[in-house]
mmCIF file of C-alpha atoms and ligand atoms in Angstrom:
data_model
loop_
_atom_site.group_PDB
_atom_site.id
_atom_site.type_symbol
_atom_site.label_atom_id
_atom_site.label_comp_id
_atom_site.label_asym_id
_atom_site.label_seq_id
_atom_site.Cartn_x
_atom_site.Cartn_y
_atom_site.Cartn_z
ATOM 1 C CA MET A 1 -10.175 27.971 8.928
ATOM 2 C CA PHE A 2 -8.678 26.879 5.833
ATOM 3 C CA THR A 3 -9.371 24.529 3.145
ATOM 4 C CA PRO A 4 -7.078 21.527 2.712
ATOM 5 C CA ALA A 5 -6.311 20.308 -1.060
ATOM 6 C CA ILE A 6 -3.722 17.807 -2.958
ATOM 7 C CA THR A 7 -2.107 19.898 -5.288
ATOM 8 C CA ALA A 8 0.364 16.991 -6.735
ATOM 9 C CA THR A 9 1.385 13.438 -5.977
ATOM 10 C CA GLY A 10 4.590 11.479 -6.863
ATOM 11 C CA VAL A 11 5.704 7.860 -7.129
ATOM 12 C CA TYR A 12 8.873 6.267 -6.968
ATOM 13 C CA VAL A 13 8.784 2.992 -9.095
ATOM 14 C CA PRO A 14 11.745 0.394 -7.655
ATOM 15 C CA PRO A 15 14.554 -0.986 -10.617
ATOM 16 C CA HIS A 16 13.243 -4.501 -10.704
ATOM 17 C CA THR A 17 10.045 -6.267 -11.894
ATOM 18 C CA ILE A 18 9.227 -10.041 -11.460
ATOM 19 C CA THR A 19 6.578 -11.378 -14.061
ATOM 20 C CA ASN A 20 4.344 -14.046 -12.405
ATOM 21 C CA ASP A 21 5.995 -16.542 -14.742
ATOM 22 C CA GLU A 22 9.043 -15.452 -13.008
ATOM 23 C CA LEU A 23 7.710 -15.453 -9.516
ATOM 24 C CA VAL A 24 6.308 -18.944 -10.479
ATOM 25 C CA VAL A 25 9.719 -20.714 -11.678
ATOM 26 C CA ALA A 26 11.227 -19.672 -8.351
ATOM 27 C CA PHE A 27 8.651 -20.722 -6.064
ATOM 28 C CA ASN A 28 8.364 -23.977 -7.903
ATOM 29 C CA ALA A 29 12.067 -24.647 -7.378
ATOM 30 C CA TYR A 30 11.998 -23.814 -3.849
ATOM 31 C CA ALA A 31 9.128 -26.425 -3.648
ATOM 32 C CA ASP A 32 10.858 -29.122 -5.410
ATOM 33 C CA ARG A 33 14.288 -28.577 -3.486
ATOM 34 C CA VAL A 34 12.059 -28.519 0.012
ATOM 35 C CA ASN A 35 10.122 -31.393 -1.186
ATOM 36 C CA ALA A 36 13.410 -33.368 -2.393
ATOM 37 C CA GLU A 37 14.847 -32.825 1.053
ATOM 38 C CA ASN A 38 11.822 -33.952 2.789
ATOM 39 C CA ALA A 39 11.150 -36.666 0.227
ATOM 40 C CA GLU A 40 11.345 -39.579 2.966
ATOM 41 C CA ALA A 41 8.657 -37.945 5.341
ATOM 42 C CA ILE A 42 6.864 -37.000 2.377
ATOM 43 C CA ALA A 43 6.515 -40.738 1.333
ATOM 44 C CA ALA A 44 5.698 -42.013 4.943
ATOM 45 C CA GLY A 45 2.728 -39.462 4.647
ATOM 46 C CA THR A 46 4.162 -37.736 7.933
ATOM 47 C CA LEU A 47 4.428 -34.544 5.855
ATOM 48 C CA GLU A 48 2.980 -32.944 2.993
ATOM 49 C CA ALA A 49 4.517 -31.597 0.076
ATOM 50 C CA ILE A 50 4.561 -28.305 -1.086
ATOM 51 C CA PRO A 51 2.381 -27.992 -4.462
ATOM 52 C CA HIS A 52 3.471 -25.860 -7.292
ATOM 53 C CA SER A 53 1.961 -22.453 -7.806
ATOM 54 C CA SER A 54 0.701 -21.472 -11.040
ATOM 55 C CA SER A 55 0.786 -17.901 -13.231
ATOM 56 C CA GLU A 56 -2.967 -18.857 -14.186
ATOM 57 C CA PHE A 57 -4.017 -19.043 -10.852
ATOM 58 C CA ILE A 58 -2.594 -15.726 -9.898
ATOM 59 C CA LEU A 59 -3.966 -13.816 -12.644
ATOM 60 C CA LYS A 60 -7.496 -15.441 -11.886
ATOM 61 C CA ALA A 61 -7.291 -14.899 -8.385
ATOM 62 C CA SER A 62 -5.757 -11.601 -8.116
ATOM 63 C CA GLY A 63 -5.574 -9.862 -11.549
ATOM 64 C CA ILE A 64 -1.913 -9.004 -10.728
ATOM 65 C CA GLU A 65 0.547 -9.858 -13.657
ATOM 66 C CA SER A 66 3.695 -8.218 -12.587
ATOM 67 C CA ARG A 67 5.367 -6.058 -9.294
ATOM 68 C CA TYR A 68 8.357 -4.349 -8.414
ATOM 69 C CA VAL A 69 10.591 -4.942 -5.955
ATOM 70 C CA MET A 70 13.982 -3.278 -4.689
ATOM 71 C CA ASP A 71 16.292 -6.487 -4.899
ATOM 72 C CA LYS A 72 14.884 -9.223 -7.417
ATOM 73 C CA GLU A 73 17.851 -11.739 -7.123
ATOM 74 C CA GLY A 74 17.231 -12.713 -3.426
ATOM 75 C CA VAL A 75 13.536 -12.928 -3.946
ATOM 76 C CA LEU A 76 13.847 -15.030 -6.896
ATOM 77 C CA ASP A 77 16.752 -17.287 -5.331
ATOM 78 C CA PRO A 78 15.198 -20.717 -4.174
ATOM 79 C CA ALA A 79 17.768 -21.163 -1.204
ATOM 80 C CA ARG A 80 16.489 -17.496 -0.019
ATOM 81 C CA MET A 81 13.295 -16.293 -1.217
ATOM 82 C CA TYR A 82 13.606 -12.908 0.324
ATOM 83 C CA PRO A 83 15.231 -9.812 -0.652
ATOM 84 C CA ARG A 84 18.986 -8.787 -0.035
ATOM 85 C CA LEU A 85 19.432 -5.153 0.698
ATOM 86 C CA ARG A 86 22.754 -3.738 1.134
ATOM 87 C CA GLN A 87 23.684 -2.995 4.881
ATOM 88 C CA ARG A 88 23.879 1.147 5.189
ATOM 89 C CA SER A 89 25.937 2.761 7.417
ATOM 90 C CA ASP A 90 24.151 5.293 10.062
ATOM 91 C CA ASP A 91 25.394 8.034 8.024
ATOM 92 C CA GLU A 92 23.921 7.308 4.928
ATOM 93 C CA PRO A 93 19.806 7.619 4.036
ATOM 94 C CA GLY A 94 17.863 4.866 4.947
ATOM 95 C CA ILE A 95 16.319 2.639 1.971
ATOM 96 C CA MET A 96 12.860 4.025 2.819
ATOM 97 C CA ALA A 97 13.786 7.740 3.209
ATOM 98 C CA GLU A 98 15.544 7.090 -0.096
ATOM 99 C CA MET A 99 12.201 6.136 -1.859
ATOM 100 C CA GLY A 100 10.280 8.292 -0.021
ATOM 101 C CA VAL A 101 12.571 11.316 -0.792
ATOM 102 C CA ALA A 102 12.469 10.408 -4.537
ATOM 103 C CA ALA A 103 8.395 10.293 -4.351
ATOM 104 C CA CYS A 104 8.249 13.632 -2.696
ATOM 105 C CA LYS A 105 10.936 15.344 -5.085
ATOM 106 C CA THR A 106 8.433 14.221 -7.958
ATOM 107 C CA ALA A 107 5.449 15.656 -6.403
ATOM 108 C CA LEU A 108 7.215 19.124 -5.519
ATOM 109 C CA GLU A 109 8.671 19.580 -8.886
ATOM 110 C CA LYS A 110 4.830 18.960 -10.721
ATOM 111 C CA ALA A 111 3.783 21.562 -8.013
ATOM 112 C CA GLY A 112 6.500 23.722 -8.404
ATOM 113 C CA ARG A 113 7.569 24.055 -4.726
ATOM 114 C CA SER A 114 10.578 23.656 -2.825
ATOM 115 C CA GLY A 115 11.452 21.035 0.289
ATOM 116 C CA GLU A 116 11.679 24.695 2.278
ATOM 117 C CA GLU A 117 7.953 25.452 1.733
ATOM 118 C CA ILE A 118 6.813 22.129 3.368
ATOM 119 C CA ASP A 119 6.215 22.391 6.786
ATOM 120 C CA LEU A 120 4.924 18.789 7.989
ATOM 121 C CA VAL A 121 6.393 15.677 6.754
ATOM 122 C CA ILE A 122 4.333 12.519 7.651
ATOM 123 C CA CYS A 123 5.852 9.067 6.661
ATOM 124 C CA ALA A 124 2.794 6.875 6.835
ATOM 125 C CA ALA A 125 3.678 3.261 5.586
ATOM 126 C CA SER A 126 2.994 -0.475 6.824
ATOM 127 C CA ASN A 127 6.270 -1.072 8.100
ATOM 128 C CA MET A 128 9.331 1.313 9.118
ATOM 129 C CA GLU A 129 12.734 -0.169 8.795
ATOM 130 C CA ARG A 130 13.721 1.006 12.237
ATOM 131 C CA ALA A 131 12.112 2.007 15.317
ATOM 132 C CA TYR A 132 13.724 5.570 15.714
ATOM 133 C CA PRO A 133 14.745 8.154 15.035
ATOM 134 C CA ALA A 134 11.683 8.561 12.554
ATOM 135 C CA ILE A 135 12.023 7.928 9.010
ATOM 136 C CA ALA A 136 9.678 11.091 8.256
ATOM 137 C CA VAL A 137 12.298 13.278 10.452
ATOM 138 C CA GLU A 138 15.046 11.874 8.123
ATOM 139 C CA ILE A 139 12.881 12.629 4.904
ATOM 140 C CA GLN A 140 12.407 16.185 6.599
ATOM 141 C CA LYS A 141 16.293 16.865 6.580
ATOM 142 C CA LEU A 142 16.749 15.211 3.052
ATOM 143 C CA ILE A 143 14.267 17.596 1.395
ATOM 144 C CA GLY A 144 14.981 20.527 3.496
ATOM 145 C CA ALA A 145 11.896 20.788 4.867
ATOM 146 C CA LYS A 146 10.825 22.962 7.979
ATOM 147 C CA GLY A 147 8.397 22.348 10.776
ATOM 148 C CA PHE A 148 7.939 18.919 11.940
ATOM 149 C CA ALA A 149 7.733 15.042 11.180
ATOM 150 C CA PHE A 150 6.388 11.723 12.441
ATOM 151 C CA ASP A 151 5.785 8.408 11.193
ATOM 152 C CA MET A 152 2.302 6.832 11.451
ATOM 153 C CA ASN A 153 1.007 3.183 10.565
ATOM 154 C CA VAL A 154 -2.116 2.077 9.735
ATOM 155 C CA ALA A 155 -0.978 -0.909 7.674
ATOM 156 C CA CYS A 156 -3.029 -0.502 4.128
ATOM 157 C CA SER A 157 -4.873 2.479 4.982
ATOM 158 C CA SER A 158 -1.852 4.487 6.170
ATOM 159 C CA ALA A 159 -1.955 7.067 3.253
ATOM 160 C CA THR A 160 -5.646 8.034 3.902
ATOM 161 C CA PHE A 161 -5.241 8.279 7.678
ATOM 162 C CA GLY A 162 -2.071 10.577 6.857
ATOM 163 C CA ILE A 163 -3.720 12.500 4.431
ATOM 164 C CA GLN A 164 -6.337 13.127 7.380
ATOM 165 C CA ALA A 165 -3.821 14.111 9.757
ATOM 166 C CA ALA A 166 -2.320 16.835 7.440
ATOM 167 C CA ALA A 167 -5.417 17.630 6.136
ATOM 168 C CA ASP A 168 -6.786 18.604 9.532
ATOM 169 C CA MET A 169 -3.988 20.469 10.831
ATOM 170 C CA ILE A 170 -3.619 22.734 7.560
ATOM 171 C CA ARG A 171 -7.672 23.013 8.079
ATOM 172 C CA ALA A 172 -6.598 24.553 11.639
ATOM 173 C CA GLY A 173 -3.878 26.166 10.304
ATOM 174 C CA SER A 174 -1.224 24.725 12.308
ATOM 175 C CA VAL A 175 0.893 23.701 9.178
ATOM 176 C CA ARG A 176 0.562 25.434 6.030
ATOM 177 C CA ARG A 177 1.978 22.646 3.548
ATOM 178 C CA ALA A 178 2.393 18.712 4.133
ATOM 179 C CA LEU A 179 4.025 15.930 2.490
ATOM 180 C CA VAL A 180 2.591 12.261 3.163
ATOM 181 C CA VAL A 181 4.960 9.704 2.291
ATOM 182 C CA ASN A 182 4.366 6.304 1.630
ATOM 183 C CA PRO A 183 7.333 3.964 1.186
ATOM 184 C CA GLU A 184 6.280 0.369 0.840
ATOM 185 C CA ILE A 185 8.778 -2.485 0.928
ATOM 186 C CA THR A 186 6.099 -5.108 1.281
ATOM 187 C CA SER A 187 9.015 -7.505 -0.516
ATOM 188 C CA GLY A 188 10.709 -7.386 3.290
ATOM 189 C CA HIS A 189 7.555 -8.664 4.974
ATOM 190 C CA LEU A 190 5.979 -10.782 2.456
ATOM 191 C CA GLU A 191 6.343 -14.656 2.918
ATOM 192 C CA TRP A 192 7.592 -15.655 -0.403
ATOM 193 C CA ARG A 193 7.761 -19.334 0.551
ATOM 194 C CA ASP A 194 3.691 -19.585 1.232
ATOM 195 C CA ARG A 195 2.046 -20.574 -1.878
ATOM 196 C CA ASP A 196 -1.118 -18.954 -0.827
ATOM 197 C CA CYS A 197 0.225 -15.400 -0.588
ATOM 198 C CA HIS A 198 3.535 -15.298 -2.683
ATOM 199 C CA PHE A 199 2.209 -13.270 -5.478
ATOM 200 C CA ILE A 200 0.518 -10.663 -3.524
ATOM 201 C CA PHE A 201 2.453 -7.537 -2.767
ATOM 202 C CA GLY A 202 4.952 -5.207 -4.688
ATOM 203 C CA ASP A 203 7.380 -2.253 -3.565
ATOM 204 C CA VAL A 204 6.632 1.391 -4.128
ATOM 205 C CA ALA A 205 6.867 4.801 -2.529
ATOM 206 C CA THR A 206 4.197 7.628 -3.094
ATOM 207 C CA ALA A 207 4.146 11.189 -1.760
ATOM 208 C CA THR A 208 1.076 13.430 -1.440
ATOM 209 C CA LEU A 209 1.175 17.054 -1.367
ATOM 210 C CA ILE A 210 -1.335 18.879 0.782
ATOM 211 C CA GLU A 211 -1.602 22.698 0.648
ATOM 212 C CA ARG A 212 -4.339 25.545 1.630
ATOM 213 C CA ARG A 213 -6.328 25.664 -1.434
ATOM 214 C CA GLU A 214 -5.871 29.430 -1.853
ATOM 215 C CA ASP A 215 -2.200 28.959 -2.253
ATOM 216 C CA ALA A 216 -2.473 26.637 -5.370
ATOM 217 C CA ALA A 217 -4.165 27.461 -9.002
ATOM 218 C CA HIS A 218 -5.209 24.038 -9.502
ATOM 219 C CA GLY A 219 -5.582 20.739 -7.746
ATOM 220 C CA PHE A 220 -8.103 18.442 -5.785
ATOM 221 C CA GLU A 221 -9.786 20.161 -2.927
ATOM 222 C CA ILE A 222 -10.389 18.065 0.034
ATOM 223 C CA ARG A 223 -13.917 18.121 0.661
ATOM 224 C CA SER A 224 -14.420 15.439 3.454
ATOM 225 C CA ILE A 225 -12.360 12.601 4.844
ATOM 226 C CA ARG A 226 -13.722 9.824 7.054
ATOM 227 C CA CYS A 227 -11.459 7.320 8.854
ATOM 228 C CA ALA A 228 -12.588 3.993 10.471
ATOM 229 C CA THR A 229 -11.331 0.936 12.310
ATOM 230 C CA GLU A 230 -12.404 -2.347 13.581
ATOM 231 C CA PHE A 231 -9.941 -4.931 15.142
ATOM 232 C CA SER A 232 -9.456 -8.215 13.317
ATOM 233 C CA ASN A 233 -6.831 -10.910 13.399
ATOM 234 C CA ASN A 234 -7.198 -11.551 10.015
ATOM 235 C CA ILE A 235 -4.311 -9.468 8.415
ATOM 236 C CA ARG A 236 -1.604 -9.628 10.964
ATOM 237 C CA ASN A 237 2.491 -9.517 11.373
ATOM 238 C CA ASN A 238 3.762 -10.498 14.922
ATOM 239 C CA ASN A 239 7.337 -9.280 14.311
ATOM 240 C CA GLY A 240 7.929 -6.148 16.827
ATOM 241 C CA PHE A 241 10.615 -5.000 19.066
ATOM 242 C CA LEU A 242 9.635 -7.686 21.618
ATOM 243 C CA ARG A 243 10.421 -10.539 19.077
ATOM 244 C CA ARG A 244 14.176 -11.823 20.905
ATOM 245 C CA ASN A 245 12.406 -11.384 24.564
ATOM 246 C CA ARG A 246 10.097 -14.057 23.874
ATOM 247 C CA PRO A 247 10.246 -18.154 23.468
ATOM 248 C CA ASP A 248 11.527 -18.803 20.116
ATOM 249 C CA GLY A 249 11.219 -15.127 19.118
ATOM 250 C CA MET A 250 14.180 -15.472 16.802
ATOM 251 C CA ALA A 251 13.671 -18.515 15.175
ATOM 252 C CA ASP A 252 12.544 -18.397 11.223
ATOM 253 C CA ARG A 253 8.644 -18.108 12.445
ATOM 254 C CA ARG A 254 5.782 -17.879 9.829
ATOM 255 C CA ASP A 255 3.918 -15.497 11.768
ATOM 256 C CA MET A 256 6.772 -12.909 11.602
ATOM 257 C CA GLN A 257 5.812 -11.942 8.146
ATOM 258 C CA PHE A 258 2.702 -11.264 6.755
ATOM 259 C CA MET A 259 -0.387 -13.562 7.488
ATOM 260 C CA GLN A 260 -3.916 -13.462 6.480
ATOM 261 C CA GLU A 261 -6.869 -15.074 6.136
ATOM 262 C CA GLY A 262 -7.618 -14.313 2.273
ATOM 263 C CA ARG A 263 -11.219 -15.488 2.151
ATOM 264 C CA LYS A 264 -12.230 -14.307 5.653
ATOM 265 C CA VAL A 265 -10.693 -10.810 4.643
ATOM 266 C CA PHE A 266 -12.797 -11.238 1.095
ATOM 267 C CA LYS A 267 -15.883 -11.840 2.961
ATOM 268 C CA GLU A 268 -15.352 -9.439 5.888
ATOM 269 C CA VAL A 269 -13.935 -6.141 4.300
ATOM 270 C CA LEU A 270 -15.793 -5.910 1.096
ATOM 271 C CA PRO A 271 -19.226 -5.160 2.947
ATOM 272 C CA MET A 272 -17.365 -2.915 5.845
ATOM 273 C CA VAL A 273 -15.692 -0.805 2.645
ATOM 274 C CA SER A 274 -19.074 -0.641 0.593
ATOM 275 C CA ALA A 275 -20.852 0.481 3.596
ATOM 276 C CA HIS A 276 -18.246 2.758 4.709
ATOM 277 C CA ILE A 277 -18.166 4.654 1.202
ATOM 278 C CA LEU A 278 -21.857 4.694 0.751
ATOM 279 C CA HIS A 279 -22.601 6.446 4.366
ATOM 280 C CA HIS A 280 -19.717 8.692 3.703
ATOM 281 C CA LEU A 281 -21.330 10.017 0.382
ATOM 282 C CA SER A 282 -24.891 10.275 2.148
ATOM 283 C CA ASP A 283 -23.570 12.071 4.979
ATOM 284 C CA GLU A 284 -21.998 14.578 2.633
ATOM 285 C CA GLN A 285 -25.103 14.802 0.564
ATOM 286 C CA ILE A 286 -23.312 13.527 -2.733
ATOM 287 C CA ALA A 287 -25.157 11.048 -4.845
ATOM 288 C CA ALA A 288 -22.564 8.141 -6.124
ATOM 289 C CA GLY A 289 -23.622 8.726 -9.626
ATOM 290 C CA ALA A 290 -21.664 12.094 -8.981
ATOM 291 C CA LEU A 291 -18.471 10.688 -8.637
ATOM 292 C CA LYS A 292 -16.318 10.896 -12.143
ATOM 293 C CA ARG A 293 -13.651 8.568 -10.332
ATOM 294 C CA LEU A 294 -13.053 5.985 -7.266
ATOM 295 C CA TRP A 295 -9.123 5.482 -6.900
ATOM 296 C CA LEU A 296 -9.257 2.239 -4.516
ATOM 297 C CA HIS A 297 -7.018 0.411 -2.786
ATOM 298 C CA GLN A 298 -5.012 -2.046 -4.949
ATOM 299 C CA ALA A 299 -5.156 -5.464 -3.401
ATOM 300 C CA ASN A 300 -7.329 -7.461 -5.626
ATOM 301 C CA LYS A 301 -9.137 -6.945 -9.148
ATOM 302 C CA THR A 302 -12.350 -9.232 -7.832
ATOM 303 C CA MET A 303 -12.451 -7.189 -4.486
ATOM 304 C CA ASN A 304 -12.511 -3.391 -6.539
ATOM 305 C CA ASP A 305 -14.761 -4.474 -8.938
ATOM 306 C CA PHE A 306 -17.069 -5.554 -6.204
ATOM 307 C CA ILE A 307 -16.378 -2.457 -4.194
ATOM 308 C CA GLY A 308 -17.048 -0.483 -7.664
ATOM 309 C CA ARG A 309 -20.330 -2.228 -8.278
ATOM 310 C CA LYS A 310 -22.010 -1.605 -4.967
ATOM 311 C CA VAL A 311 -20.741 1.854 -4.879
ATOM 312 C CA LEU A 312 -22.100 3.063 -8.270
ATOM 313 C CA GLY A 313 -25.109 0.479 -8.553
ATOM 314 C CA ARG A 314 -23.932 -0.648 -11.825
ATOM 315 C CA ASP A 315 -20.452 -2.070 -13.508
ATOM 316 C CA PRO A 316 -17.888 0.730 -13.769
ATOM 317 C CA GLU A 317 -17.338 1.753 -17.094
ATOM 318 C CA GLY A 318 -14.063 2.662 -18.686
ATOM 319 C CA ASN A 319 -11.857 4.669 -16.198
ATOM 320 C CA GLU A 320 -14.211 5.129 -13.339
ATOM 321 C CA GLN A 321 -12.643 2.946 -11.072
ATOM 322 C CA PRO A 322 -9.033 2.320 -12.667
ATOM 323 C CA ASN A 323 -6.357 -0.732 -11.288
ATOM 324 C CA ILE A 324 -2.795 -0.321 -11.398
ATOM 325 C CA LEU A 325 -2.472 -3.551 -9.479
ATOM 326 C CA GLN A 326 -2.017 -5.646 -12.926
ATOM 327 C CA GLU A 327 1.323 -3.374 -12.881
ATOM 328 C CA PHE A 328 2.483 -3.038 -9.150
ATOM 329 C CA ALA A 329 0.670 -5.694 -7.466
ATOM 330 C CA ASN A 330 -0.771 -4.725 -3.877
ATOM 331 C CA THR A 331 1.661 -2.023 -2.411
ATOM 332 C CA SER A 332 -0.466 -1.665 0.813
ATOM 333 C CA SER A 333 -1.085 2.048 1.564
ATOM 334 C CA ALA A 334 0.588 3.081 -1.657
ATOM 335 C CA GLY A 335 -1.873 1.686 -4.278
ATOM 336 C CA SER A 336 -4.818 3.905 -4.126
ATOM 337 C CA ILE A 337 -2.250 6.994 -4.267
ATOM 338 C CA ILE A 338 -0.612 5.462 -7.553
ATOM 339 C CA ALA A 339 -3.997 5.230 -9.157
ATOM 340 C CA PHE A 340 -4.932 8.723 -8.191
ATOM 341 C CA ASP A 341 -1.503 9.636 -9.370
ATOM 342 C CA ARG A 342 -2.295 7.743 -13.245
ATOM 343 C CA PHE A 343 -5.691 8.599 -13.836
ATOM 344 C CA SER A 344 -6.686 11.837 -12.237
ATOM 345 C CA ASP A 345 -5.282 14.554 -15.039
ATOM 346 C CA ASP A 346 -8.234 14.075 -17.079
ATOM 347 C CA LEU A 347 -10.710 15.409 -14.372
ATOM 348 C CA ALA A 348 -12.230 18.729 -15.305
ATOM 349 C CA PRO A 349 -13.068 21.545 -12.816
ATOM 350 C CA GLY A 350 -15.880 20.421 -10.281
ATOM 351 C CA ASP A 351 -15.430 16.931 -11.081
ATOM 352 C CA LEU A 352 -15.840 14.649 -7.908
ATOM 353 C CA GLY A 353 -13.910 11.448 -7.169
ATOM 354 C CA LEU A 354 -13.156 9.158 -4.223
ATOM 355 C CA ILE A 355 -10.046 7.984 -2.856
ATOM 356 C CA CYS A 356 -10.251 4.698 -0.444
ATOM 357 C CA SER A 357 -7.743 2.656 1.058
ATOM 358 C CA PHE A 358 -8.693 -0.406 3.488
ATOM 359 C CA GLY A 359 -6.743 -3.439 4.945
ATOM 360 C CA ALA A 360 -5.213 -4.888 8.234
ATOM 361 C CA GLY A 361 -6.357 -3.264 11.214
ATOM 362 C CA TYR A 362 -9.059 -3.700 9.908
ATOM 363 C CA SER A 363 -9.357 0.056 8.658
ATOM 364 C CA VAL A 364 -10.845 1.929 5.999
ATOM 365 C CA GLY A 365 -10.109 5.464 5.023
ATOM 366 C CA SER A 366 -11.895 7.270 2.150
ATOM 367 C CA VAL A 367 -11.174 11.146 0.897
ATOM 368 C CA ILE A 368 -13.709 12.903 -1.450
ATOM 369 C CA VAL A 369 -12.198 15.412 -3.680
ATOM 370 C CA GLU A 370 -13.424 17.820 -6.173
ATOM 371 C CA ARG A 371 -11.048 19.114 -9.160
ATOM 372 C CA PHE A 372 -10.268 22.987 -9.310
HETATM 373 N N1 COA B 1 -1.407 -21.569 -7.089
HETATM 374 C C1 COA B 1 -2.136 -22.651 -7.704
HETATM 375 N N2 COA B 1 -3.166 -22.539 -6.904
HETATM 376 C C2 COA B 1 -3.092 -22.040 -5.690
HETATM 377 C C3 COA B 1 -2.328 -20.988 -5.336
HETATM 378 C C4 COA B 1 -1.063 -20.685 -6.240
HETATM 379 N N3 COA B 1 -0.283 -19.868 -5.851
HETATM 380 N N4 COA B 1 -2.699 -20.406 -4.138
HETATM 381 C C5 COA B 1 -3.767 -21.166 -3.532
HETATM 382 N N5 COA B 1 -4.235 -22.355 -4.869
HETATM 383 C C6 COA B 1 -5.210 -22.833 -4.553
HETATM 384 C C7 COA B 1 -5.362 -23.402 -3.228
HETATM 385 O O1 COA B 1 -5.056 -24.322 -2.563
HETATM 386 C C8 COA B 1 -6.903 -23.386 -3.344
HETATM 387 O O2 COA B 1 -7.118 -24.893 -3.806
HETATM 388 P P1 COA B 1 -8.124 -26.104 -3.262
HETATM 389 O O3 COA B 1 -9.766 -25.322 -3.778
HETATM 390 O O4 COA B 1 -8.292 -27.556 -4.182
HETATM 391 O O5 COA B 1 -8.176 -26.074 -1.887
HETATM 392 C C9 COA B 1 -7.454 -22.662 -4.453
HETATM 393 O O6 COA B 1 -6.603 -22.129 -5.038
HETATM 394 C C10 COA B 1 -8.519 -21.471 -3.847
HETATM 395 O O7 COA B 1 -7.213 -21.130 -2.891
HETATM 396 P P2 COA B 1 -7.972 -19.704 -2.075
HETATM 397 O O8 COA B 1 -6.584 -19.072 -1.171
HETATM 398 O O9 COA B 1 -9.348 -20.120 -1.277
HETATM 399 O O10 COA B 1 -7.930 -18.606 -3.178
HETATM 400 P P3 COA B 1 -8.697 -17.013 -3.363
HETATM 401 O O11 COA B 1 -9.816 -17.503 -4.607
HETATM 402 O O12 COA B 1 -9.534 -16.731 -2.010
HETATM 403 O O13 COA B 1 -7.577 -16.304 -3.334
HETATM 404 C C11 COA B 1 -6.547 -14.423 -2.597
HETATM 405 C C12 COA B 1 -6.272 -15.941 -2.986
HETATM 406 C C13 COA B 1 -5.240 -14.037 -1.594
HETATM 407 C C14 COA B 1 -6.399 -13.799 -3.661
HETATM 408 C C15 COA B 1 -7.789 -13.639 -2.005
HETATM 409 O O14 COA B 1 -8.545 -14.352 -0.904
HETATM 410 C C16 COA B 1 -7.614 -12.382 -1.705
HETATM 411 O O15 COA B 1 -7.304 -11.621 -2.458
HETATM 412 N N6 COA B 1 -8.298 -11.964 -0.584
HETATM 413 C C17 COA B 1 -8.127 -10.710 -0.134
HETATM 414 C C18 COA B 1 -7.248 -10.318 0.570
HETATM 415 C C19 COA B 1 -5.942 -9.000 0.391
HETATM 416 O O16 COA B 1 -5.860 -8.861 -0.539
HETATM 417 N N7 COA B 1 -5.329 -8.815 1.476
HETATM 418 C C20 COA B 1 -4.492 -8.045 1.202
HETATM 419 C C21 COA B 1 -4.054 -6.927 2.599
HETATM 420 S S1 COA B 1 -5.288 -5.710 2.200
#
């Protein structure tokens, strides 16, 4: 058996930023437009007017200040309200592969490794841009990796579940070096016309390089990983390959984008995640107080504050539980990896930390790491 370690991470940041104010201007213009088109029905009381959104609400409810996107113009066009992506030929890299490769190259460069040294690529994300061939196989080819590659989807928990799959294979010796890649184009499945959630998501790609500990001079040894799932409809997206076969399947249906019962998610996921982390630590005989850092899933600041308090038994201080959601919004599976990438260099050898993701499924994954 070998000991797996995270030896580098990479983050690809998309080219455009949307601030809350810009987003709200676009949403309110969209609402005014739809309300004007339906003025008679609204006056007759048969249709409700769409209320305005507000930057103050967004910041207070989520902690989000801005987000990155692959296309800004389409999202902010009140007559469209979703990204406009270039049609690519089958002979050029797909957009997810391109984003993923950029993140992989940063991770490889940091570790002084080349693509040829990789023998496993897992593309783990909330959505794949096509059914097949797997995006991971395309990334494998583009970086010149050997071995094999596959896609997996556990929504917001895709990164930690991917790390578990890769780490277990490294532990067993079936692969030597793996990249877990999380290209998230959440702007493609967010319903930008829904005031309750239009501010939630942002785009990004992350990559995590996992090797045998003995192969690296420094990094984060993976001490233990735990994944759990429990079925829930409270975060759901009904889009899929059977869409056109179903009545009204091709219509502009709300359920073909991200949907959530935000309040229920809050109420149900928080205790599930806190208990999951505490049990994981207790089974590993690690006191919560021994953790130098929590790199949590980046969905909502209040949620993270709550989990931090519950796990540590007090308010997290300084950078103990860093958030990046104010800059990136919720980037689905990539969020905890961005936090890890940005806030892990200062840890000293022997320091312990915990990466945790959670979301649709429900799903929760925790990774205990030790700096070396
Ligand atoms: N602008 C202004 N007001 C808004 C608004 C907006 N964009 N969206 C909702 N509101 C209003 C609502 O109409 C409601 O008004 P009312 O009290 O008069 O009815 C009020 O604000 C509260 O709405 P609510 O939806 O209950 O807000 P919330 O405080 O629960 O926050 C979320 C909403 C989505 C931020 C929150 O539920 C959340 O983060 N849930 C966690 C789930 C999550 O992040 N999932 C992502 C996948 S992991």
